[in-house]
Short mmCIF file of C-alpha atoms and ligand atoms in Angstrom, two decimals:
data_model
loop_
_atom_site.label_atom_id
_atom_site.label_comp_id
_atom_site.label_asym_id
_atom_site.label_seq_id
_atom_site.Cartn_x
_atom_site.Cartn_y
_atom_site.Cartn_z
CA UNK N 1 60.28 40.32 -72.08
CA UNK N 2 61.62 38.26 -75.02
CA UNK N 3 59.00 36.83 -77.39
CA UNK N 4 57.62 33.35 -76.52
CA UNK N 5 59.65 31.68 -79.28
CA UNK N 6 62.89 32.91 -77.69
CA UNK N 7 61.74 31.89 -74.22
CA UNK N 8 61.02 28.38 -75.50
CA UNK N 9 64.39 28.21 -77.29
CA UNK N 10 66.11 29.12 -74.00
CA UNK N 11 64.21 26.35 -72.21
CA UNK N 12 65.45 23.83 -74.79
CA UNK N 13 69.12 24.93 -74.73
CA UNK N 14 71.65 22.98 -72.66
CA UNK N 15 72.24 24.36 -69.16
CA UNK N 16 75.13 26.82 -69.07
CA UNK N 17 75.26 27.27 -72.84
CA UNK N 18 75.36 30.35 -75.07
CA UNK N 19 73.82 30.82 -78.53
CA UNK N 20 74.95 33.28 -81.20
CA UNK N 21 72.30 33.93 -83.86
CA UNK N 22 73.15 36.45 -86.61
CA UNK N 23 70.71 38.53 -88.64
CA UNK N 24 70.90 38.60 -92.44
CA UNK N 25 73.24 41.09 -94.13
CA UNK N 26 72.37 43.43 -96.93
CA UNK N 27 73.40 42.01 -100.32
CA UNK N 28 74.67 44.12 -103.22
CA UNK N 29 72.54 43.86 -106.35
CA UNK N 30 74.70 46.10 -108.53
CA UNK N 31 77.27 48.80 -107.85
CA UNK N 32 75.82 50.68 -104.86
CA UNK N 33 72.29 49.28 -104.78
CA UNK N 34 71.10 46.37 -102.70
CA UNK N 35 68.50 43.64 -103.05
CA UNK N 36 65.40 44.29 -101.02
CA UNK N 37 66.35 43.21 -97.52
CA UNK N 38 64.90 39.96 -96.19
CA UNK N 39 65.59 39.03 -92.56
CA UNK N 40 67.09 35.63 -91.71
CA UNK N 41 64.21 33.31 -90.81
CA UNK N 42 65.78 31.84 -87.65
CA UNK N 43 66.82 35.26 -86.38
CA UNK N 44 63.42 36.76 -87.08
CA UNK N 45 61.63 33.79 -85.53
CA UNK N 46 63.51 34.22 -82.25
CA UNK N 47 63.75 38.01 -82.01
CA UNK N 48 61.12 39.64 -84.25
CA UNK N 49 63.85 42.17 -85.14
CA UNK N 50 63.70 43.31 -88.78
CA UNK N 51 66.97 45.19 -89.32
CA UNK N 52 70.17 43.90 -90.96
CA UNK N 53 73.59 43.64 -89.30
CA UNK N 54 72.44 42.51 -85.89
CA UNK N 55 73.52 39.61 -83.69
CA UNK N 56 71.52 37.99 -80.88
CA UNK N 57 73.42 36.40 -78.00
CA UNK N 58 71.32 34.14 -75.83
CA UNK N 59 72.59 32.76 -72.52
CA UNK N 60 69.71 31.32 -70.48
CA UNK N 61 71.73 30.69 -67.30
CA UNK N 62 72.96 34.26 -67.01
CA UNK N 63 71.37 37.10 -65.13
CA UNK N 64 70.85 38.98 -68.40
CA UNK N 65 70.07 36.18 -70.84
CA UNK N 66 69.22 38.12 -74.01
CA UNK N 67 71.71 40.53 -75.62
CA UNK N 68 71.18 42.23 -78.97
CA UNK N 69 73.97 43.85 -80.97
CA UNK N 70 72.40 46.29 -83.43
CA UNK N 71 73.18 49.24 -85.68
CA UNK N 72 73.19 52.27 -83.38
CA UNK N 73 71.01 55.31 -83.98
CA UNK N 74 72.73 57.68 -86.43
CA UNK N 75 70.97 60.85 -87.55
CA UNK N 76 72.88 61.17 -90.81
CA UNK N 77 72.46 57.51 -91.83
CA UNK N 78 68.79 57.49 -90.83
CA UNK N 79 68.10 60.56 -93.04
CA UNK N 80 69.59 58.70 -96.00
CA UNK N 81 68.62 55.09 -95.39
CA UNK N 82 65.77 54.86 -92.93
CA UNK N 83 64.96 54.56 -89.25
CA UNK N 84 66.83 52.33 -86.82
CA UNK N 85 65.67 50.91 -83.51
CA UNK N 86 69.12 51.50 -82.03
CA UNK N 87 70.25 50.10 -78.69
CA UNK N 88 67.38 51.80 -76.87
CA UNK N 89 64.78 50.32 -79.21
CA UNK N 90 66.40 46.88 -78.96
CA UNK N 91 65.83 46.97 -75.20
CA UNK N 92 62.47 48.69 -75.12
CA UNK N 93 60.74 47.22 -78.15
CA UNK N 94 62.41 43.83 -78.57
CA UNK N 95 62.88 42.81 -74.95
CA UNK N 96 66.68 42.66 -74.95
CA UNK N 97 68.15 42.64 -71.44
CA UNK N 98 71.18 44.41 -72.83
CA UNK N 99 71.95 46.00 -76.18
CA UNK N 100 75.15 47.32 -77.75
CA UNK N 101 76.26 48.77 -81.07
CA UNK N 102 77.16 45.88 -83.37
CA UNK N 103 80.69 47.31 -83.75
CA UNK N 104 81.33 46.20 -80.13
CA UNK N 105 80.46 42.56 -80.80
CA UNK N 106 84.04 41.33 -81.37
CA UNK N 107 85.38 43.12 -78.31
CA UNK N 108 82.70 41.60 -76.06
CA UNK N 109 83.06 38.04 -77.34
CA UNK N 110 85.47 36.76 -74.69
CA UNK N 111 83.22 37.91 -71.89
CA UNK N 112 80.14 36.48 -73.63
CA UNK N 113 81.64 33.05 -74.23
CA UNK N 114 83.75 32.64 -71.09
CA UNK N 115 82.56 29.68 -69.04
CA UNK N 116 79.88 28.53 -71.48
CA UNK N 117 80.07 24.73 -71.79
CA UNK N 118 78.51 24.72 -75.24
CA UNK N 119 78.19 27.27 -77.98
CA UNK N 120 75.16 27.11 -80.27
CA UNK N 121 76.30 28.51 -83.59
CA UNK N 122 75.58 27.45 -87.17
CA UNK N 123 79.02 27.10 -88.78
CA UNK N 124 78.76 27.25 -92.56
CA UNK N 125 75.36 28.90 -92.31
CA UNK N 126 76.17 31.65 -94.82
CA UNK N 127 78.00 33.99 -92.42
CA UNK N 128 81.60 33.32 -93.49
CA UNK N 129 83.04 36.40 -91.75
CA UNK N 130 81.41 35.58 -88.45
CA UNK N 131 82.56 31.94 -88.79
CA UNK N 132 86.16 33.22 -89.02
CA UNK N 133 85.72 35.64 -86.11
CA UNK N 134 84.43 32.84 -83.89
CA UNK N 135 87.16 30.40 -84.88
CA UNK N 136 89.81 33.03 -84.07
CA UNK N 137 88.07 33.86 -80.84
CA UNK N 138 87.90 30.24 -79.69
CA UNK N 139 91.59 29.67 -80.32
CA UNK N 140 92.46 32.92 -78.51
CA UNK N 141 90.37 31.86 -75.51
CA UNK N 142 92.08 28.46 -75.37
CA UNK N 143 95.42 30.27 -75.06
CA UNK N 144 94.06 32.20 -72.10
CA UNK N 145 93.35 29.10 -70.03
CA UNK N 146 96.04 29.96 -67.42
CA UNK N 147 94.27 33.20 -66.71
CA UNK N 148 91.12 31.26 -65.93
CA UNK N 149 89.34 31.88 -69.23
CA UNK N 150 87.29 28.86 -70.30
CA UNK N 151 86.41 28.42 -73.98
CA UNK N 152 83.27 26.45 -74.94
CA UNK N 153 84.04 22.73 -75.40
CA UNK N 154 81.26 21.92 -77.83
CA UNK N 155 79.74 23.65 -80.82
CA UNK N 156 76.12 22.75 -81.56
CA UNK N 157 74.03 23.66 -84.59
CA UNK N 158 71.11 25.67 -83.16
CA UNK N 159 69.11 24.65 -86.23
CA UNK N 160 68.42 21.33 -84.55
CA UNK N 161 66.35 23.17 -81.91
CA UNK N 162 65.01 26.16 -83.84
CA UNK N 163 63.94 24.19 -86.90
CA UNK N 164 62.02 21.68 -84.84
CA UNK N 165 60.21 24.60 -83.21
CA UNK N 166 59.53 26.27 -86.58
CA UNK N 167 58.18 23.04 -88.04
CA UNK N 168 55.17 22.92 -85.72
CA UNK N 169 53.10 26.08 -86.11
CA UNK N 170 51.28 27.81 -83.25
CA UNK N 171 47.69 29.03 -83.69
CA UNK N 172 48.99 32.58 -84.27
CA UNK N 173 51.38 31.33 -86.94
CA UNK N 174 48.63 29.32 -88.62
CA UNK N 175 46.52 32.49 -88.74
CA UNK N 176 49.35 34.33 -90.51
CA UNK N 177 49.82 31.43 -92.91
CA UNK N 178 46.09 31.42 -93.63
CA UNK N 179 46.30 35.13 -94.46
CA UNK N 180 49.34 34.51 -96.67
CA UNK N 181 47.41 31.72 -98.44
CA UNK N 182 44.31 33.90 -98.90
CA UNK N 183 46.41 36.63 -100.47
CA UNK N 184 48.09 34.17 -102.82
CA UNK N 185 44.71 32.67 -103.78
CA UNK N 186 43.46 36.16 -104.60
CA UNK N 187 46.48 36.64 -106.87
CA UNK N 188 45.71 33.41 -108.73
CA UNK N 189 42.03 34.34 -109.17
CA UNK N 190 43.11 37.71 -110.54
CA UNK N 191 45.38 35.93 -113.03
CA UNK N 192 42.51 33.70 -114.16
CA UNK N 193 40.11 36.55 -114.82
CA UNK N 194 42.79 38.72 -116.49
CA UNK N 195 44.67 36.32 -118.79
CA UNK N 196 43.90 36.37 -122.46
CA UNK N 197 45.71 35.56 -125.72
CA UNK N 198 48.19 38.23 -126.75
CA UNK N 199 49.25 39.23 -123.23
CA UNK N 200 52.79 38.51 -122.03
CA UNK N 201 53.64 36.25 -119.13
CA UNK N 202 55.27 39.18 -117.30
CA UNK N 203 51.99 41.11 -117.34
CA UNK N 204 50.38 38.29 -115.39
CA UNK N 205 53.46 38.06 -113.14
CA UNK N 206 53.11 41.78 -112.36
CA UNK N 207 49.36 41.55 -111.74
CA UNK N 208 49.84 38.71 -109.28
CA UNK N 209 52.56 40.62 -107.46
CA UNK N 210 50.38 43.72 -107.38
CA UNK N 211 47.58 41.78 -105.68
CA UNK N 212 50.10 40.44 -103.14
CA UNK N 213 51.55 43.85 -102.34
CA UNK N 214 48.15 45.57 -102.31
CA UNK N 215 47.11 43.14 -99.58
CA UNK N 216 50.15 43.93 -97.44
CA UNK N 217 52.45 41.08 -98.44
CA UNK N 218 56.12 42.09 -98.38
CA UNK N 219 56.86 40.36 -101.69
CA UNK N 220 56.35 37.09 -103.50
CA UNK N 221 57.73 34.33 -101.29
CA UNK N 222 59.94 33.19 -104.21
CA UNK N 223 60.36 34.16 -107.86
CA UNK N 224 56.97 33.56 -109.44
CA UNK N 225 56.82 31.00 -112.23
CA UNK N 226 54.48 32.12 -115.02
CA UNK N 227 54.87 29.64 -117.87
CA UNK N 228 52.56 29.32 -120.85
CA UNK N 229 52.48 26.52 -123.41
CA UNK N 230 55.62 24.37 -123.29
CA UNK N 231 57.24 26.79 -120.80
CA UNK N 232 55.07 25.03 -118.23
CA UNK N 233 57.22 21.93 -118.71
CA UNK N 234 60.32 23.80 -117.42
CA UNK N 235 60.09 23.26 -113.67
CA UNK N 236 61.80 26.46 -112.52
CA UNK N 237 60.92 28.66 -115.49
CA UNK N 238 61.32 32.31 -114.44
CA UNK N 239 61.91 34.16 -117.73
CA UNK N 240 58.19 34.96 -117.80
CA UNK N 241 58.45 36.86 -121.08
CA UNK N 242 56.57 34.80 -123.72
CA UNK N 243 53.27 35.70 -125.33
CA UNK N 244 50.15 33.88 -124.13
CA UNK N 245 48.72 31.92 -127.05
CA UNK N 246 45.13 30.97 -127.72
CA UNK N 247 44.79 27.25 -127.00
CA UNK N 248 47.74 27.08 -124.57
CA UNK N 249 47.73 26.36 -120.87
CA UNK N 250 49.27 28.78 -118.37
CA UNK N 251 51.01 27.42 -115.28
CA UNK N 252 51.45 29.88 -112.42
CA UNK N 253 53.43 28.93 -109.32
CA UNK N 254 53.29 31.97 -107.05
CA UNK N 255 53.00 32.55 -103.31
CA UNK N 256 53.05 35.56 -101.04
CA UNK N 257 55.23 36.38 -98.06
CA UNK N 258 53.03 37.87 -95.35
CA UNK N 259 54.47 38.83 -91.95
CA UNK N 260 57.35 36.47 -92.58
CA UNK N 261 55.23 33.48 -93.70
CA UNK N 262 55.14 31.98 -97.18
CA UNK N 263 52.32 30.54 -99.20
CA UNK N 264 53.00 28.41 -102.27
CA UNK N 265 50.24 27.84 -104.83
CA UNK N 266 50.33 26.42 -108.34
CA UNK N 267 47.38 26.60 -110.68
CA UNK N 268 47.26 25.65 -114.36
CA UNK N 269 44.48 26.96 -116.58
CA UNK N 270 43.70 27.59 -120.26
CA UNK N 271 44.65 31.03 -121.59
CA UNK N 272 41.32 31.25 -123.47
CA UNK N 273 39.22 29.94 -120.60
CA UNK N 274 38.42 26.45 -121.95
CA UNK N 275 40.47 23.26 -121.65
CA UNK N 276 40.99 21.19 -124.80
CA UNK N 277 40.30 17.50 -124.51
CA UNK N 278 44.00 16.61 -124.39
CA UNK N 279 44.70 19.28 -121.76
CA UNK N 280 41.77 18.03 -119.72
CA UNK N 281 43.06 14.42 -119.87
CA UNK N 282 46.31 15.39 -118.22
CA UNK N 283 44.77 18.01 -115.95
CA UNK N 284 42.18 15.61 -114.56
CA UNK N 285 44.84 12.99 -113.88
CA UNK N 286 46.95 15.46 -111.89
CA UNK N 287 43.87 16.78 -110.08
CA UNK N 288 42.64 13.30 -109.11
CA UNK N 289 46.09 12.52 -107.77
CA UNK N 290 46.34 15.83 -105.93
CA UNK N 291 42.91 15.49 -104.31
CA UNK N 292 43.54 11.91 -103.22
CA UNK N 293 46.88 12.86 -101.67
CA UNK N 294 45.35 15.85 -99.87
CA UNK N 295 42.59 13.64 -98.47
CA UNK N 296 45.22 11.25 -97.11
CA UNK N 297 46.76 13.89 -94.83
CA UNK N 298 46.41 13.19 -91.12
CA UNK N 299 48.75 12.77 -88.17
CA UNK N 300 50.96 9.72 -88.64
CA UNK N 301 51.23 9.66 -92.43
CA UNK N 302 54.63 10.41 -93.98
CA UNK N 303 55.50 12.65 -96.91
CA UNK N 304 57.44 9.69 -98.26
CA UNK N 305 54.37 7.46 -98.19
CA UNK N 306 52.26 10.16 -99.83
CA UNK N 307 54.88 10.67 -102.53
CA UNK N 308 54.85 6.93 -103.27
CA UNK N 309 51.05 7.00 -103.59
CA UNK N 310 51.28 9.95 -106.00
CA UNK N 311 53.77 7.98 -108.13
CA UNK N 312 51.32 5.04 -108.30
CA UNK N 313 48.35 7.18 -109.30
CA UNK N 314 50.27 9.17 -111.89
CA UNK N 315 52.02 6.14 -113.38
CA UNK N 316 48.72 4.29 -113.79
CA UNK N 317 47.33 7.40 -115.48
CA UNK N 318 50.35 7.72 -117.76
CA UNK N 319 49.75 4.16 -118.94
CA UNK N 320 46.04 4.88 -119.47
CA UNK N 321 46.85 7.96 -121.57
CA UNK N 322 49.54 6.21 -123.58
CA UNK N 323 52.45 8.22 -122.22
CA UNK N 324 54.02 5.03 -120.88
CA UNK N 325 53.65 1.45 -121.98
CA UNK N 326 53.99 -1.58 -119.78
CA UNK N 327 53.19 -2.84 -116.33
CA UNK N 328 52.75 -0.13 -113.69
CA UNK N 329 54.84 -1.88 -111.01
CA UNK N 330 57.78 -2.30 -113.38
CA UNK N 331 57.52 1.27 -114.70
CA UNK N 332 57.69 2.49 -111.10
CA UNK N 333 60.59 0.21 -110.23
CA UNK N 334 62.54 1.43 -113.26
CA UNK N 335 61.63 5.05 -112.54
CA UNK N 336 60.10 5.48 -116.01
CA UNK N 337 57.47 7.85 -114.61
CA UNK N 338 60.28 10.37 -113.92
CA UNK N 339 60.20 11.31 -117.60
CA UNK N 340 56.94 13.08 -116.81
CA UNK N 341 56.93 13.50 -112.99
CA UNK N 342 60.44 14.43 -111.91
CA UNK N 343 59.95 16.14 -108.55
CA UNK N 344 58.65 15.22 -105.13
CA UNK N 345 55.02 15.49 -104.06
CA UNK N 346 55.61 18.22 -101.51
CA UNK N 347 57.65 19.92 -98.81
CA UNK N 348 57.24 21.67 -95.48
CA UNK N 349 56.05 25.27 -95.67
CA UNK N 350 56.46 28.10 -93.18
CA UNK N 351 58.73 31.11 -92.94
CA UNK N 352 60.71 29.61 -95.81
CA UNK N 353 58.97 28.22 -98.84
CA UNK N 354 61.01 25.04 -98.47
CA UNK N 355 60.75 25.21 -94.73
CA UNK N 356 62.94 24.01 -91.92
CA UNK N 357 62.56 20.68 -90.14
CA UNK N 358 63.81 17.13 -90.53
CA UNK N 359 62.09 14.86 -93.05
CA UNK N 360 63.64 11.74 -91.56
CA UNK N 361 64.02 10.79 -87.93
CA UNK N 362 66.13 7.84 -86.81
CA UNK N 363 66.74 6.99 -90.46
CA UNK N 364 62.99 6.63 -91.13
CA UNK N 365 60.49 8.92 -92.92
CA UNK N 366 58.93 11.13 -90.31
CA UNK N 367 55.21 10.92 -89.50
CA UNK N 368 53.51 14.33 -89.71
CA UNK N 369 51.98 15.96 -86.62
CA UNK N 370 49.25 18.51 -86.00
CA UNK N 371 50.53 22.03 -86.66
CA UNK N 372 52.81 21.09 -89.53
CA UNK N 373 52.09 22.67 -92.91
CA UNK N 374 53.11 21.10 -96.19
CA UNK N 375 52.47 21.44 -99.88
CA UNK N 376 50.83 18.78 -102.03
CA UNK N 377 51.90 19.44 -105.60
CA UNK N 378 51.91 16.61 -108.12
CA UNK N 379 52.54 17.44 -111.77
CA UNK N 380 52.85 15.92 -115.22
CA UNK N 381 55.15 17.55 -117.74
CA UNK N 382 55.34 16.33 -121.32
CA UNK N 383 58.32 17.78 -123.17
CA UNK N 384 57.72 19.18 -126.64
CA UNK N 385 60.14 16.65 -128.08
CA UNK N 386 59.00 13.63 -126.03
CA UNK N 387 59.18 10.45 -128.10
CA UNK N 388 56.72 7.61 -128.52
CA UNK N 389 53.72 9.43 -127.09
CA UNK N 390 50.47 10.67 -128.60
CA UNK N 391 51.14 13.96 -130.42
CA UNK N 392 48.33 15.79 -128.71
CA UNK N 393 50.09 15.66 -125.31
CA UNK N 394 53.39 17.24 -126.44
CA UNK N 395 54.25 20.50 -124.67
CA UNK N 396 51.60 20.18 -121.96
CA UNK N 397 52.70 20.85 -118.39
CA UNK N 398 50.32 20.72 -115.43
CA UNK N 399 51.00 21.18 -111.72
CA UNK N 400 48.40 21.74 -109.01
CA UNK N 401 49.70 22.83 -105.61
CA UNK N 402 47.93 23.50 -102.32
CA UNK N 403 49.15 24.28 -98.82
CA UNK N 404 47.82 21.84 -96.25
CA UNK N 405 47.78 22.12 -92.45
CA UNK N 406 47.84 18.89 -90.45
CA UNK N 407 45.10 19.05 -87.77
CA UNK N 408 44.39 16.76 -84.79
CA UNK N 409 42.12 14.54 -86.86
CA UNK N 410 43.04 15.24 -90.46
CA UNK N 411 43.85 18.31 -92.51
CA UNK N 412 42.80 21.79 -93.55
CA UNK N 413 43.57 23.15 -97.02
CA UNK N 414 44.76 26.73 -96.48
CA UNK N 415 44.65 27.55 -100.19
CA UNK N 416 41.13 26.41 -101.06
CA UNK N 417 40.09 29.89 -102.24
CA UNK N 418 42.04 29.32 -105.45
CA UNK N 419 39.79 27.29 -107.79
CA UNK N 420 41.19 24.04 -109.21
CA UNK N 421 38.29 21.92 -110.52
CA UNK N 422 37.86 22.15 -114.30
CA UNK N 423 34.28 23.47 -114.05
CA UNK N 424 35.20 26.02 -111.35
CA UNK N 425 38.05 27.41 -113.42
CA UNK N 426 36.02 27.56 -116.62
CA UNK N 427 33.09 29.20 -114.81
CA UNK N 428 35.30 31.83 -113.16
CA UNK N 429 37.02 32.58 -116.45
CA UNK N 430 33.73 32.76 -118.36
CA UNK N 431 31.95 34.90 -115.78
CA UNK N 432 34.53 37.10 -114.24
CA UNK N 433 36.77 37.98 -117.16
CA UNK N 434 38.05 41.50 -117.22
CA UNK N 435 37.56 43.44 -120.43
N1 LIG P 501 57.54 27.22 -105.70
C1 LIG P 501 58.47 26.29 -105.26
C2 LIG P 501 57.85 25.00 -105.02
O1 LIG P 501 56.74 24.76 -105.40
O2 LIG P 501 58.41 24.16 -104.36
MN1 LIG P 502 56.05 24.01 -103.47
MN1 LIG P 503 55.25 26.21 -105.78
#
């Protein structure tokens, strides 16, 4: 039996069509070593199969609808590089109706595609070799028309179906995302009780990753950002090598990948455990904005609308603090707030940290629905060399990010185990600090 996700995908495919969904390939890191393997999200979603160099062929109208091409068992290779499911495992453990060694994929293509009206395949989806193979195959099949071979007439991006399915999470998926969020929150708490002046950002980075891995997460869901002082104003700072200074803030944007699902949390806290007045001014503004935007989440609202609200709140605050001067409406119209708030409020979250799914439908911002998960992550970043602003705010960067599930009547914050109120953070850091 294929997994329910694949069964649903087959129900949504056009009658008489065939889909080709490739697994991820191993990627060289240097010379003869590879990056840690990470399965393609769409492939994993449909098949649950974790190995590289596989291809799923799905043909719902056929007698044997689900074929997996996989690396065959190989005693020598398995001694060196690890176990393989092989063709037997593909059938027995992953519900394939048929399975073949992946080397036979090209030779079987004509038979697999013959008579299919439409082919679901993501051209330009990062599988350049397979793109070429399929293009060659289609033109060969068109030449064979007199022999009765019929090439597919239409090529459809399967993302349109799979990504819509991935966007709305099942109860089981929400449970995995909750676990991923709990693990990430634990990592952030560990960072708060461990940070102190004199440590390096990479020590905190390593501690957070240790907590993730200890809890069974495969890895961070993306490269963790651990930025102290003015490094917090660099949005995708990943050097993580500076010394933590007394009196500085530390911004950590780190999430775990657990059973294929990402979490994505940002917390910003003082290295010495107490916010200065200037840090608190900016922090409280971002927190008020973040909490108001989280509270707004319910079916029917749009990420676009929420982003616009975050711009209003932050721009008003920037005027209050003296970061901007003038009338709020005009500052928004002219985009002046982008000097200090240059990204969007949030994004979908799921198997990918910036998850699949359309943000606009019919040219309009899409209303959210129960089962969708998104981040809410406003920030204010004041560059060290910002001009015409109070001195005390230079070099302060604050972002606060939670993962929020849309429920039937509102929302649930998956990441609420990571403290974010000023008093909560200061209390945790005062009470729980490690020696
Ligand atoms: N960590 C990536 C993001 O917050 O979107
Ligand atoms: Mn995010
Ligand atoms: Mn993030």
